[in-house]
Coordinates of C-alpha atoms in Angstrom, one line a residue:
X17 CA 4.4 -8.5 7.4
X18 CA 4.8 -4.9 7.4
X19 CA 1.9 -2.6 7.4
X20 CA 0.5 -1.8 3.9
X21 CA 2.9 1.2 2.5
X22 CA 5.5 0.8 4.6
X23 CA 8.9 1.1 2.8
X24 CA 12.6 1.1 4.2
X25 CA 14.4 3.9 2.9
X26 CA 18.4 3.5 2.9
X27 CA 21.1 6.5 1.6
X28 CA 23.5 5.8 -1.0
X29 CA 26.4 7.5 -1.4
X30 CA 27.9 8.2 -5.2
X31 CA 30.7 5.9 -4.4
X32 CA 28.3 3.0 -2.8
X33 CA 26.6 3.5 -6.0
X34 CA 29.6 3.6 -8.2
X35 CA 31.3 0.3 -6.7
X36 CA 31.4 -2.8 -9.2
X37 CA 28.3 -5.1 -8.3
X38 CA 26.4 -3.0 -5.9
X39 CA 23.4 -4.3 -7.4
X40 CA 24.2 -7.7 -6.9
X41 CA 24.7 -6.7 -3.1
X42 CA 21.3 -4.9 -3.0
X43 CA 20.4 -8.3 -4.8
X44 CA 21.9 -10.4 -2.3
X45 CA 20.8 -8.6 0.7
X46 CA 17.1 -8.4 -0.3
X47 CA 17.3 -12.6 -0.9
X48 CA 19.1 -13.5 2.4
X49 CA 16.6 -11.1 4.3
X50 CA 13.8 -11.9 2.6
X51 CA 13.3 -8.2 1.7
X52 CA 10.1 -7.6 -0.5
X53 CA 11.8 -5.3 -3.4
X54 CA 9.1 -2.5 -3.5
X55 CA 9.7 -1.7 0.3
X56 CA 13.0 -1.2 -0.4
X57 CA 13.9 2.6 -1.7
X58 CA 17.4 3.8 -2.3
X59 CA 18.1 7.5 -1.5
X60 CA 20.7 9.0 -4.0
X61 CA 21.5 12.5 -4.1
X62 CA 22.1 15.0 -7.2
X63 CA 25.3 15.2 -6.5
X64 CA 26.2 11.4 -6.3
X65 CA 25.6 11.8 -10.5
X66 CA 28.2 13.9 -10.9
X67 CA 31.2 12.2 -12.8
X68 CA 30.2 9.0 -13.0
X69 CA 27.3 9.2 -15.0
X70 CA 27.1 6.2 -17.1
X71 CA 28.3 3.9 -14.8
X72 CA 25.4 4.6 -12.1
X73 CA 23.1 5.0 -15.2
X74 CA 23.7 1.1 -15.5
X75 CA 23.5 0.6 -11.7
X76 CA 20.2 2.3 -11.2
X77 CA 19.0 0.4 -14.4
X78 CA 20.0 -3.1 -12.6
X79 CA 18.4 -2.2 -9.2
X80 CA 15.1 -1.1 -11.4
X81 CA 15.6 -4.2 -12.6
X82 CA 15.1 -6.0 -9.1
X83 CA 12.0 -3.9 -8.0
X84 CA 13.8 -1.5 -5.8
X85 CA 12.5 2.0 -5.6
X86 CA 15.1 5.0 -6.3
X87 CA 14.7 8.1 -4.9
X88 CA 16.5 11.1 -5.7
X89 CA 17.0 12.9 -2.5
X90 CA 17.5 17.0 -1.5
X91 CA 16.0 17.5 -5.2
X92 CA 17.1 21.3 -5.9
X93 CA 20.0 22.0 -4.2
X94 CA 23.0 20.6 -6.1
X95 CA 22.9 20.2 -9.8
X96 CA 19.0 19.8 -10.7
X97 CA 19.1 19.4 -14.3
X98 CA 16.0 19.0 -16.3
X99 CA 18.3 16.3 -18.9
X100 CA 20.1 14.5 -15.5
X101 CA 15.9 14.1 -14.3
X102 CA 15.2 13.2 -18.0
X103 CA 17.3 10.3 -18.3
X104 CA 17.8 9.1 -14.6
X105 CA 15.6 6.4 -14.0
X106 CA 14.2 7.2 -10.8
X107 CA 10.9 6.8 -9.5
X108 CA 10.3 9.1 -6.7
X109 CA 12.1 12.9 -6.5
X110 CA 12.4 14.3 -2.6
X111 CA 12.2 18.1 -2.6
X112 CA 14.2 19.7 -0.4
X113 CA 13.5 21.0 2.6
X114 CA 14.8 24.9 1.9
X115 CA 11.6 24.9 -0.2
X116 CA 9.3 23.6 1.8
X117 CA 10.1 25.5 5.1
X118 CA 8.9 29.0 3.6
X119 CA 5.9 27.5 1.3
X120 CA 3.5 29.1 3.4
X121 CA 5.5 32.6 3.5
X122 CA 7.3 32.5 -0.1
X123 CA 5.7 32.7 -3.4
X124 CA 8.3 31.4 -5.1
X125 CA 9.3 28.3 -2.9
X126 CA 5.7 27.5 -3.6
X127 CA 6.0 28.0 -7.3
X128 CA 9.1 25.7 -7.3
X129 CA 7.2 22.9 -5.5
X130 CA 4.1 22.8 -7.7
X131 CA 6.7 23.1 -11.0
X132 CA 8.8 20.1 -9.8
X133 CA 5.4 17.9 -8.6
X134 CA 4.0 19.2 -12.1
X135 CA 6.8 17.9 -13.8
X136 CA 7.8 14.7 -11.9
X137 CA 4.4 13.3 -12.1
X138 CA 4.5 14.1 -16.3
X139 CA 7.6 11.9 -16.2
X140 CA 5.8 9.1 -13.7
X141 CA 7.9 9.8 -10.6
X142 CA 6.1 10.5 -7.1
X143 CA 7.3 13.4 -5.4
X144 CA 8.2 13.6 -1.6
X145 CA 8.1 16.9 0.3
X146 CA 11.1 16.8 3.0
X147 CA 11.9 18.8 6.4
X148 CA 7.7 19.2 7.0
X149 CA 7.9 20.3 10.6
X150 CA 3.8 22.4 10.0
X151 CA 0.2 21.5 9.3
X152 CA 0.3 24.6 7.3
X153 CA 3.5 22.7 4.9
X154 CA 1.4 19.7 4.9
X155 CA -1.6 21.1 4.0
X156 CA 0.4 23.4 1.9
X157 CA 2.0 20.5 -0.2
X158 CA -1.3 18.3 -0.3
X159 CA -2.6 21.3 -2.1
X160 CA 0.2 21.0 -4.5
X161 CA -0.6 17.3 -5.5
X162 CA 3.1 16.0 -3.7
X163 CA 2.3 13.1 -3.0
X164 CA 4.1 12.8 0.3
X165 CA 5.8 14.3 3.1
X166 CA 8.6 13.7 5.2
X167 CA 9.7 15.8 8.2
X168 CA 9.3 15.8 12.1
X169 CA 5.5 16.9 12.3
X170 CA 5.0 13.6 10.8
X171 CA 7.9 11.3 12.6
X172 CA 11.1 11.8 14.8
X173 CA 14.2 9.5 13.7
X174 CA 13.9 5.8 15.4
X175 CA 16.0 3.3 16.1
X176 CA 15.7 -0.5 14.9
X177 CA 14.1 -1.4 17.7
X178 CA 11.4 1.6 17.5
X179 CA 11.1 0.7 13.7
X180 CA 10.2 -3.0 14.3
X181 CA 7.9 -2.3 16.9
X182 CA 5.9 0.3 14.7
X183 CA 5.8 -2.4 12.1
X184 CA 4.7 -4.8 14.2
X185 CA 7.8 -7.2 14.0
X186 CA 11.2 -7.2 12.6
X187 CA 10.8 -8.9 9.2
X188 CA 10.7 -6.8 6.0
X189 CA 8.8 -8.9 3.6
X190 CA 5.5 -8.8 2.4

């Protein structure tokens, strides 16, 4: 078992997400691997929306469906609209990081970040702060009720290997 919180976090692309049955893939892959669905998070960005709106409407329904965490990644920097956020169904908004690398210096990249956590949490989504590379952002985001952060200060990229040994083993379950 993984340690308690841990969650695999994978990037989708609009077309990924867009592609007849991808849910039944996620479905499959989770089943054969033994994946617990709540570890598993799915990173979308804005821009993967655009165009195809109803059908990855129905797609992020079906992976909701299955337990599996969505996450709309890089939140504020392609087409953040307050009715896409409204009707997605997402459950955890990623902020990104051209707003938190001047929160300590810029007024108004904090006021966008307490706005966004504000109104995520009103709509039950958990908000991520990305690209945290300070104590100051950290303790700067903390202050701002985001509920976590993402960034080198915390962890470098790993490989699999580095992964599975931080977990404690290679199986994703639990």
């Amino acid at each position: 078992d993984w340690p308690i919180g841990f969650t695999m976090a994978v990037n989708v692309s609009g077309r990924e997400l867009s592609e007849t049955g991808f849910a039944g893939i996620v479905d499959e892959a989770i089943r054969r691997y033994d994946i617990a669905p709540q570890r598993l998070c799915l990173e979308i960005t804005e821009t993967a929306f655009i165009g195809a709106w109803g059908g990855i409407q129905e797609t992020l329904a079906a992976l909701s469906l299955l337990g599996v965490r969505i996450a709309l990644d890089d939140f504020g920097t392609g087409y953040s609209s307050l009715a896409h956020l409204q009707r997605m169904n997402v459950d955890i908004v990623k902020i990104d990081r051209s707003f938190v690398e001047n929160i300590g210096r810029s007024d108004r990249d904090r006021a966008i970040v307490a706005a966004v956590t504000a109104m995520s949490h009103a709509l039950g989504m958990s908000v991520v702060g990305e690209g945290v590379e300070t104590d100051h952002q950290l303790d700067t985001l903390a202050g701002l009720d985001c509920d976590q952060g993402q960034g080198f200060l915390l962890a470098r990229p790993m490989s699999a290997e580095a992964v599975a040994e931080l977990a404690g083993g290679n199986r994703l379950g639990g």
